[in-house]
């Protein structure tokens, strides 16, 4: 099954691409879409067009992973709610990579629950049922079953990974770091903290 | 008249859906997500005789175990509701027998007013029921539905397949024989002829070959009246179904035609238009004024003129207009002017619109800066976009977006409001 990985920003994307390279995922299987890409912003329905191309059933479509950088925490959550339907339809598995920032895991979950519920509240209320799977010093892995409010049946599943604080905090990135330094710190973090072991069952 | 909330369950492509419409409701989504089903359900709620035009089984959502359809709405704070369910065999056979005999007696009494005893009528109904074989019962039950209103008043609707025609003829023969028993000996020959004619008329009546409503005719009439008062207009296909009921004898029609000619000229729907008429349209050409038959003109022009004719009726004040695929046959330039007209009609005449579309032009125009300040202010308050989707091809899921959410989805999140 194809996988859509929704991240908050540019460095999450770099982190994810490097991580997948270390996990042995070929570069040509990964498509990266950034909301901050100016050219894309000028295109009509850019996000949907990319998604349509990615999910297209075509023997010449090489992409297995779509890494989406949503240009901010708010956008990532909103877009996640809309992508949820695709995950429920079995078009692609959905992985959400977010920062907890100053919130704890339960508070972060609460925001996601509210956002998903609000998106479809008027028409078809849905419920998210999170299950905490694993955690380490930097990261939390949760799986989430999706069900309709009036029914107990789970109609879909997605994976949530949360940084305890943020990618920047975990990697030790500071604002004054140069681009090159930031990339180095991200790579060092992947090597140092058994991050590959943590992500392997989620990504592959 | 305004629908404040609407709830649809198990109707055709919709498993379950509830939302609060605004004055202008744009319904978008991929094919087969239930967009048109929403329009049909609203129409059926007000015009329940529409139920006869369909194959009965096709009303139910095929993925649902529950064989009951519920359509309810709050209209001007008053709740209206219909439920549609499969009937029991007894319900269908009783209703069929009652209607058949009722029709037969009515046809017989056309020739000679005879007093027919109620007990004998009951007896005839029993004869019908006894003479329905298993195949007839099965076909009848399969093609029947019971429609109930909120007071619990039931109407049984059924369509009769042509394959049952021979059996219906045999049945009428049995009933005719029973009726003949009643006749005085001296009048037998002449009356038998009337009976046979009545039987023929009964089975050839359109109500038997295309379906009929029985038992609670009162309900039917009442809802028609309600729908007449409430004025719900369902425009399924602009080009095929818009009824340009123009009469030169009615001065108000000429006035209306003049009005839409003015609009067509103002908005330049067609270049060099000199005079609009449903027989002959006149154009200014370098060689003078020349005419074309209205029917000869392009579908886009006919669509927009037809729609303007409908929307310019005096009767549309306070109405609900259901419009399927507004953009059909139309150039984006036409669409823009039409949307401005729709906004204007909604605002000035208190018309509520439910419009399905696959067109990004329609959405772009409603959300664009091209609208003037008054139009934009109205749309900001009164636009609702319902984005339909399905989970696992069976469960309806929909997003209900207001103006700001729609703008954000389109401009900031870069998503296609029509779905992917």
XYZ file of C-alpha atoms in Angstrom:
624
model
C 0.000 0.000 0.000
C 1.191 3.493 -0.837
C 1.936 5.769 2.092
C 1.202 9.446 2.573
C 3.323 11.071 5.258
C 2.046 14.428 6.436
C 4.632 16.630 8.108
C 4.593 20.203 9.374
C 7.495 21.871 7.594
C 10.610 21.821 5.477
C 13.007 20.220 8.013
C 10.524 17.477 8.856
C 10.641 16.701 5.134
C 14.442 16.575 5.139
C 14.324 14.366 8.215
C 11.819 12.014 6.573
C 13.728 11.806 3.272
C 17.016 11.044 5.034
C 15.318 8.538 7.283
C 13.800 6.686 4.340
C 17.123 6.678 2.505
C 18.707 5.004 5.539
C 15.850 2.504 5.614
C 16.735 1.575 2.034
C 13.803 3.246 0.272
C 14.869 4.199 -3.237
C 14.776 7.935 -3.893
C 12.670 7.542 -7.031
C 9.860 6.007 -5.001
C 9.478 9.160 -2.934
C 7.554 12.226 -4.047
C 7.847 15.351 -1.955
C 5.224 18.066 -2.052
C 5.721 21.306 -0.215
C 2.961 23.804 0.446
C 5.658 26.482 0.662
C 6.775 25.843 -2.894
C 5.909 29.089 -4.667
C 5.514 27.458 -8.082
C 3.025 24.981 -6.697
C 1.017 27.734 -5.032
C 0.443 29.279 -8.405
C -1.043 26.085 -9.755
C -4.767 25.525 -9.470
C -5.629 22.861 -6.875
C -1.902 22.062 -6.580
C -2.288 19.766 -3.592
C -5.091 17.764 -5.148
C -3.254 17.489 -8.456
C -0.202 16.021 -6.731
C -2.355 13.610 -4.767
C -4.209 12.528 -7.880
C -0.934 11.847 -9.665
C 0.492 9.993 -6.671
C -2.492 7.707 -6.215
C -3.046 7.137 -9.930
C -3.160 3.451 -10.798
C -0.619 3.378 -13.543
C 2.223 0.862 -14.065
C 4.556 3.768 -14.849
C 3.786 5.558 -11.600
C 6.953 4.864 -9.513
C 5.884 6.615 -6.331
C 5.256 4.638 -3.172
C 5.700 7.431 -0.636
C 4.321 10.937 -0.695
C 5.928 13.250 1.842
C 3.740 16.298 2.264
C 5.124 19.372 3.974
C 2.181 21.473 4.967
C 3.856 24.727 5.851
C 2.709 25.030 9.432
C 1.110 23.205 12.309
C -2.385 24.490 11.641
C -2.351 23.508 7.962
C -0.929 20.066 8.746
C -3.817 19.281 11.077
C -6.465 20.627 8.698
C -5.064 18.800 5.700
C -4.739 15.627 7.740
C -8.481 15.705 8.416
C -9.204 15.915 4.704
C -6.717 13.187 3.815
C -8.353 10.962 6.342
C -11.050 9.976 3.837
C -8.383 8.662 1.454
C -6.884 6.572 4.208
C -10.340 5.255 5.085
C -10.878 4.334 1.453
C -7.708 2.291 1.338
C -6.125 4.589 -1.268
C -3.024 5.006 0.898
C -1.830 4.465 4.440
C -1.604 7.694 6.353
C 1.251 8.644 8.673
C 1.140 11.895 10.550
C 4.369 13.415 11.951
C 3.764 16.323 14.300
C 5.454 18.237 17.099
C 3.926 18.350 20.569
C 5.621 21.697 21.218
C 4.465 22.858 24.631
C 1.635 20.354 24.911
C 1.652 16.864 26.303
C 0.603 13.892 24.162
C -2.960 13.822 25.460
C -3.454 17.512 24.759
C -2.110 17.063 21.233
C -4.438 14.117 20.664
C -7.303 16.230 21.876
C -6.602 18.874 19.213
C -6.594 16.221 16.484
C -9.812 14.676 17.763
C -11.554 18.042 17.774
C -10.276 18.972 14.336
C -11.359 15.667 12.755
C -14.689 15.805 14.517
C -15.301 19.437 13.429
C -14.474 18.711 9.801
C -17.373 16.295 9.442
C -19.449 17.302 12.472
C -22.428 18.662 10.561
C -22.797 15.735 8.245
C -21.090 12.545 9.386
C -19.514 12.848 12.838
C -16.418 10.661 13.224
C -14.442 9.559 16.260
C -10.703 8.998 16.604
C -9.635 6.279 19.039
C -5.924 6.595 19.790
C -3.821 3.768 21.154
C -0.369 4.518 22.541
C 2.086 2.029 21.049
C 5.702 2.988 21.813
C 7.713 5.900 23.038
C 11.312 6.938 23.653
C 12.973 10.056 24.891
C 12.126 12.012 21.745
C 9.172 10.352 20.074
C 5.743 8.819 20.633
C 4.091 6.340 18.295
C 0.319 5.969 18.410
C -2.064 4.174 16.138
C -5.543 5.521 15.660
C -8.757 3.775 14.708
C -11.419 5.867 13.022
C -15.089 5.146 13.552
C -18.400 6.806 12.829
C -19.920 8.387 15.915
C -23.053 6.273 15.734
C -21.247 3.019 15.144
C -18.620 1.155 17.118
C -17.085 -0.337 13.958
C -13.588 0.842 13.061
C -13.617 2.009 9.473
C -9.965 2.951 9.116
C -6.591 3.237 10.794
C -3.664 5.662 10.643
C -0.343 6.124 12.406
C 0.660 9.149 14.448
C 4.210 9.983 15.463
C 4.787 12.901 17.785
C 8.016 14.584 18.743
C 8.099 15.053 22.497
C 8.845 18.737 21.857
C 9.842 19.261 18.245
C 12.274 18.014 15.614
C 14.409 21.070 16.226
C 14.622 20.422 19.977
C 15.407 16.721 19.502
C 18.150 17.470 16.972
C 19.490 20.440 18.916
C 18.811 22.836 16.062
C 18.877 26.512 16.982
C 17.637 29.483 14.949
C 21.112 30.775 14.201
C 22.248 27.459 12.661
C 23.144 27.570 9.004
C 21.233 25.360 6.580
C 24.174 22.966 6.346
C 24.413 22.701 10.142
C 20.715 21.929 10.410
C 20.987 19.109 7.869
C 24.040 17.699 9.673
C 22.256 17.788 13.027
C 19.242 15.979 11.548
C 21.492 13.228 10.136
C 23.337 12.907 13.432
C 20.034 12.601 15.267
C 18.903 9.775 12.966
C 22.178 7.900 13.624
C 22.403 8.604 17.330
C 19.055 7.891 18.837
C 17.993 4.542 17.344
C 15.556 6.483 15.287
C 15.711 3.960 12.427
C 14.483 1.204 14.743
C 11.668 3.409 15.919
C 10.438 4.329 12.449
C 11.123 1.046 10.617
C 7.792 -0.634 11.502
C 5.876 2.552 10.756
C 7.420 3.394 7.379
C 8.076 -0.037 5.883
C -39.597 29.091 2.361
C -36.249 27.889 3.609
C -34.945 24.475 4.573
C -33.057 24.958 7.843
C -31.912 21.373 8.366
C -32.110 18.261 6.267
C -31.525 14.634 7.173
C -31.431 11.795 4.649
C -30.948 8.141 5.486
C -30.617 5.162 3.119
C -31.836 7.045 0.066
C -30.086 5.823 -3.095
C -26.401 6.839 -2.926
C -26.666 8.287 0.575
C -26.184 6.100 3.626
C -26.716 8.876 6.151
C -26.370 12.618 5.851
C -27.413 15.541 7.981
C -26.627 19.190 7.385
C -27.889 22.715 7.817
C -28.245 24.401 4.448
C -27.879 28.106 3.768
C -29.571 30.087 0.996
C -27.104 29.011 -1.704
C -25.907 25.431 -1.371
C -23.325 24.056 -3.764
C -23.006 20.285 -3.688
C -19.737 18.923 -5.028
C -17.940 15.588 -5.079
C -16.932 12.753 -7.336
C -19.455 10.804 -9.371
C -21.647 8.434 -7.418
C -21.174 10.168 -4.079
C -24.847 11.125 -3.757
C -25.014 14.707 -5.042
C -28.076 14.199 -7.214
C -29.599 11.945 -4.544
C -29.765 15.000 -2.261
C -31.782 16.931 -4.854
C -34.053 13.947 -5.495
C -34.594 13.374 -1.780
C -35.600 17.003 -1.225
C -37.903 16.820 -4.237
C -39.455 13.573 -3.003
C -40.066 15.094 0.413
C -42.330 17.700 -1.193
C -43.577 15.813 -4.269
C -43.985 12.250 -3.077
C -45.836 11.216 -6.225
C -42.338 11.208 -7.772
C -41.990 7.819 -6.141
C -44.041 6.310 -8.960
C -41.531 7.254 -11.599
C -38.793 4.982 -10.298
C -38.115 1.331 -10.060
C -39.066 0.748 -6.477
C -35.995 -1.250 -5.438
C -33.669 1.465 -6.752
C -34.717 3.835 -3.967
C -32.847 1.953 -1.270
C -29.156 2.384 -0.567
C -27.778 -0.965 -1.736
C -25.137 -1.156 1.012
C -27.569 -0.738 3.854
C -29.171 -3.633 5.714
C -31.936 -1.365 6.857
C -34.713 -1.268 4.235
C -36.214 1.978 5.450
C -35.565 5.369 3.903
C -36.033 8.453 6.041
C -36.052 11.974 4.648
C -36.784 14.794 7.040
C -36.311 18.518 7.061
C -37.028 21.557 9.131
C -38.710 24.046 6.855
C -39.296 27.474 8.339
C -38.920 25.808 11.744
C -41.618 23.245 10.949
C -40.553 19.615 10.788
C -41.643 17.504 7.821
C -40.740 13.887 7.353
C -41.408 10.912 5.117
C -40.330 7.324 5.524
C -40.319 4.764 2.754
C -40.243 1.068 3.494
C -40.877 -2.276 1.878
C -44.436 -3.473 2.450
C -45.599 -6.853 3.668
C -47.259 -9.112 1.079
C -50.612 -8.678 2.816
C -50.352 -4.872 2.682
C -49.637 -4.981 -1.044
C -52.296 -7.511 -2.006
C -54.952 -5.738 0.068
C -54.073 -2.367 -1.431
C -53.940 -3.809 -4.951
C -57.310 -5.543 -4.591
C -58.930 -2.420 -3.174
C -57.623 -0.221 -5.977
C -58.460 -2.705 -8.723
C -62.056 -3.096 -7.591
C -62.413 0.628 -6.983
C -61.305 1.295 -10.570
C -63.485 -1.463 -11.971
C -66.631 -0.246 -10.180
C -65.899 3.320 -11.218
C -65.574 2.257 -14.862
C -68.729 0.151 -14.641
C -70.724 2.973 -13.084
C -69.777 5.276 -15.929
C -72.363 3.498 -18.082
C -75.057 2.981 -15.562
C -75.325 4.238 -12.036
C -75.805 1.068 -10.041
C -75.836 0.837 -6.288
C -73.329 -1.775 -5.378
C -73.409 -3.082 -1.893
C -70.286 -2.467 0.198
C -70.300 -6.062 1.396
C -70.259 -7.225 -2.210
C -67.314 -4.896 -2.936
C -65.433 -6.498 -0.029
C -66.349 -9.892 -1.465
C -64.866 -8.904 -4.841
C -61.662 -7.737 -3.151
C -61.411 -11.129 -1.485
C -61.862 -12.786 -4.881
C -58.941 -10.732 -6.226
C -56.713 -11.659 -3.299
C -57.609 -15.360 -3.600
C -56.872 -15.381 -7.321
C -53.417 -13.790 -7.080
C -50.936 -16.594 -7.615
C -47.467 -16.675 -6.058
C -45.764 -15.164 -9.075
C -48.213 -12.250 -9.180
C -47.795 -11.675 -5.433
C -44.009 -11.772 -5.719
C -43.857 -9.348 -8.614
C -46.293 -7.032 -6.889
C -44.415 -7.107 -3.571
C -41.060 -6.606 -5.292
C -42.349 -3.498 -7.056
C -44.059 -1.861 -4.118
C -43.211 0.653 -1.438
C -45.023 2.158 1.509
C -44.624 5.876 2.041
C -45.572 7.290 5.439
C -45.725 10.863 6.599
C -44.898 12.084 10.092
C -48.447 11.353 11.255
C -47.993 7.717 10.324
C -50.435 7.835 7.389
C -49.410 5.184 4.873
C -49.648 5.064 1.095
C -48.856 1.895 -0.808
C -47.289 2.561 -4.207
C -46.663 -0.101 -6.790
C -45.769 -0.509 -10.400
C -47.083 -3.452 -12.392
C -44.801 -5.177 -14.854
C -46.146 -5.826 -18.341
C -45.372 -9.519 -17.869
C -48.340 -9.579 -15.482
C -50.778 -8.293 -18.065
C -52.152 -11.717 -19.111
C -52.733 -12.641 -15.480
C -54.489 -9.345 -14.882
C -56.822 -10.105 -17.801
C -57.682 -13.515 -16.322
C -58.272 -11.898 -12.950
C -60.666 -9.377 -14.462
C -62.561 -12.223 -16.159
C -63.100 -13.882 -12.772
C -64.284 -10.611 -11.237
C -66.623 -9.951 -14.174
C -68.192 -13.374 -13.678
C -68.709 -12.633 -9.992
C -70.329 -9.319 -10.851
C -72.652 -10.978 -13.371
C -74.161 -12.977 -10.539
C -75.600 -9.728 -9.241
C -77.424 -8.772 -12.383
C -81.172 -9.279 -12.859
C -81.816 -11.936 -15.548
C -83.673 -9.602 -17.938
C -80.730 -7.110 -18.078
C -77.998 -9.697 -18.182
C -76.948 -9.441 -21.849
C -76.638 -5.692 -21.981
C -75.047 -5.344 -18.536
C -72.530 -8.104 -19.233
C -71.305 -6.026 -22.148
C -70.845 -3.027 -19.803
C -69.003 -5.194 -17.325
C -66.605 -6.472 -19.977
C -65.984 -2.907 -21.190
C -65.349 -1.767 -17.631
C -62.869 -4.625 -17.154
C -61.038 -3.659 -20.359
C -60.903 -0.007 -19.363
C -59.580 -0.933 -15.938
C -56.650 -3.008 -17.132
C -55.792 -0.599 -19.915
C -55.906 2.452 -17.657
C -52.498 4.121 -17.369
C -52.567 3.770 -13.602
C -52.324 -0.005 -13.895
C -49.537 -0.185 -16.395
C -47.388 2.562 -14.926
C -48.196 2.093 -11.258
C -50.688 3.716 -8.961
C -51.088 4.932 -5.450
C -53.635 3.361 -3.235
C -55.215 3.405 0.188
C -54.229 6.825 1.482
C -55.048 9.028 -1.459
C -55.691 11.764 1.027
C -52.033 11.880 1.912
C -51.066 12.179 -1.705
C -53.379 15.070 -2.408
C -52.382 16.888 0.741
C -48.692 16.682 -0.051
C -49.246 17.879 -3.588
C -51.037 20.847 -2.143
C -48.219 21.393 0.303
C -45.669 21.208 -2.487
C -47.713 23.585 -4.603
C -47.730 26.087 -1.803
C -44.100 25.558 -1.006
C -43.037 25.800 -4.652
C -40.101 23.463 -4.998
C -38.681 23.460 -8.521
C -36.397 20.623 -9.555
C -34.435 21.313 -12.739
C -32.759 18.011 -13.632
C -31.403 18.903 -17.023
C -31.599 22.494 -18.115
C -31.651 21.760 -21.820
C -34.139 18.876 -21.737
C -36.546 19.807 -19.064
C -36.859 23.543 -18.802
C -40.348 24.223 -19.819
C -40.596 27.475 -21.644
C -44.332 27.804 -21.298
C -44.556 30.998 -23.252
C -47.855 32.317 -24.522
C -48.224 35.442 -26.616
C -51.732 35.789 -25.257
C -50.457 36.457 -21.775
C -49.114 40.018 -21.439
C -47.078 38.973 -18.384
C -45.221 36.448 -20.555
C -44.274 39.122 -23.077
C -43.088 41.289 -20.232
C -41.051 38.389 -18.847
C -39.543 37.691 -22.266
C -38.610 41.339 -22.570
C -36.992 41.157 -19.146
C -34.757 38.208 -20.058
C -33.973 39.775 -23.447
C -32.707 42.794 -21.510
C -30.617 40.566 -19.222
C -29.227 38.627 -22.202
C -28.224 41.897 -23.870
C -26.820 43.463 -20.711
C -24.677 40.431 -19.978
C -23.876 39.884 -23.651
C -24.886 36.203 -23.570
C -24.999 36.266 -27.335
C -23.423 38.861 -29.595
C -25.542 41.241 -31.710
C -28.829 40.107 -30.207
C -31.580 42.341 -31.487
C -34.772 40.657 -30.330
C -35.359 37.533 -28.299
C -38.268 35.295 -29.135
C -38.870 31.576 -28.616
C -39.762 31.167 -32.306
C -37.331 33.435 -34.037
C -34.338 35.274 -32.561
C -33.256 38.412 -34.420
C -29.627 39.490 -34.810
C -27.985 42.605 -36.169
C -25.713 41.652 -39.057
C -23.754 43.774 -41.586
C -26.551 42.913 -44.007
C -29.323 44.128 -41.766
C -31.449 42.334 -39.175
C -31.619 38.597 -39.717
C -33.450 35.870 -37.803
C -32.662 32.372 -36.589
C -35.082 29.825 -35.194
C -34.637 29.593 -31.399
C -34.325 25.816 -31.704
C -31.457 26.305 -34.165
C -29.300 28.117 -31.599
C -26.608 26.452 -29.482
C -27.403 24.401 -26.382
C -25.506 26.830 -24.142
C -27.642 29.764 -25.258
C -30.854 27.755 -24.984
C -29.824 26.549 -21.512
C -29.174 29.977 -20.152
C -32.293 31.493 -21.701
C -34.361 28.578 -20.393
C -32.932 28.992 -16.935
C -33.432 32.749 -16.961
C -37.045 32.159 -18.040
C -37.542 29.853 -15.073
C -35.801 32.184 -12.645
C -37.624 35.258 -13.859
C -41.028 33.807 -13.011
C -43.019 35.755 -10.432
C -43.793 32.462 -8.721
C -40.219 31.770 -7.645
C -40.385 34.145 -4.678
C -39.780 32.155 -1.487
C -39.214 28.973 -3.460
C -36.591 26.249 -3.340
C -34.782 25.558 -6.596
C -32.953 22.272 -7.113
C -30.533 22.563 -9.992
C -28.554 19.599 -11.291
C -25.213 20.391 -12.907
C -25.651 24.083 -13.497
C -22.660 24.293 -15.833
C -23.930 21.888 -18.511
C -23.444 23.307 -22.003
C -22.226 26.636 -20.655
C -19.129 28.695 -21.263
C -17.494 30.099 -18.065
C -18.568 33.592 -19.187
C -22.201 32.482 -19.178
C -21.707 30.766 -15.842
C -20.389 33.944 -14.237
C -23.381 35.991 -15.309
C -25.751 33.231 -14.320
C -24.210 32.997 -10.857
C -24.646 36.733 -10.392
C -28.284 36.278 -11.387
C -28.670 33.392 -8.910
C -27.187 35.474 -6.078
C -29.497 38.311 -6.973
C -32.583 36.059 -7.117
C -31.699 34.443 -3.817
C -31.196 37.778 -2.119
C -34.089 39.740 -3.592
C -36.700 36.995 -3.888
C -35.720 34.817 -0.917
C -35.004 31.788 -3.111
C -33.027 28.886 -1.674
C -30.798 27.086 -4.163
C -29.378 23.572 -4.058
C -26.949 23.248 -6.966
C -24.800 20.261 -7.900
C -21.687 20.853 -9.939
C -18.423 19.380 -11.161
C -17.224 22.746 -12.367
C -14.318 24.508 -10.746
C -15.504 27.636 -12.592
C -18.730 27.629 -10.575
C -16.805 27.399 -7.307
C -14.166 29.907 -8.374
C -16.811 32.475 -9.301
C -18.768 32.099 -6.056
C -15.521 32.540 -4.098
C -13.938 35.153 -6.344
C -13.302 38.849 -5.984
C -15.186 39.358 -9.260
C -18.448 39.622 -7.374
C -19.383 43.119 -6.341
C -19.432 44.156 -2.690
C -23.163 43.494 -2.198
C -22.981 40.083 -3.872
C -19.869 39.102 -1.909
C -21.374 40.156 1.410
C -24.452 38.035 0.673
C -22.384 35.031 -0.433
C -20.166 35.310 2.672
C -23.251 34.871 4.854
C -25.326 32.570 2.695
C -22.998 30.206 0.834
C -22.656 26.612 1.908
C -20.439 24.135 0.097
C -21.198 20.499 0.748
C -18.315 18.295 -0.323
C -19.546 14.742 -0.723
C -17.355 11.669 -0.483
C -17.686 8.013 0.353
C -15.854 5.618 2.601
C -15.280 2.202 1.080
C -17.746 3.109 -1.696
C -20.664 2.745 0.682
C -20.726 5.154 3.615
C -21.465 8.786 2.924
C -19.073 11.266 4.449
C -19.326 14.963 3.716
C -17.668 18.191 4.644
C -19.849 21.209 5.157
C -17.928 24.393 4.464
C -18.868 28.028 4.890
C -17.441 30.820 2.722
C -14.249 31.364 4.754
C -13.528 27.654 5.105
C -14.026 27.211 1.359
C -11.648 30.060 0.576
C -9.068 28.632 2.955
C -9.392 25.144 1.448
C -8.947 26.473 -2.060
C -6.388 29.251 -1.566
C -4.352 28.244 1.479
C -4.544 24.475 1.604
C -4.451 24.345 -2.224
C -7.119 21.647 -2.260
C -9.643 21.054 -4.986
C -13.045 21.708 -3.435
C -14.602 19.246 -5.864
C -12.665 16.399 -4.263
C -9.805 14.435 -5.684
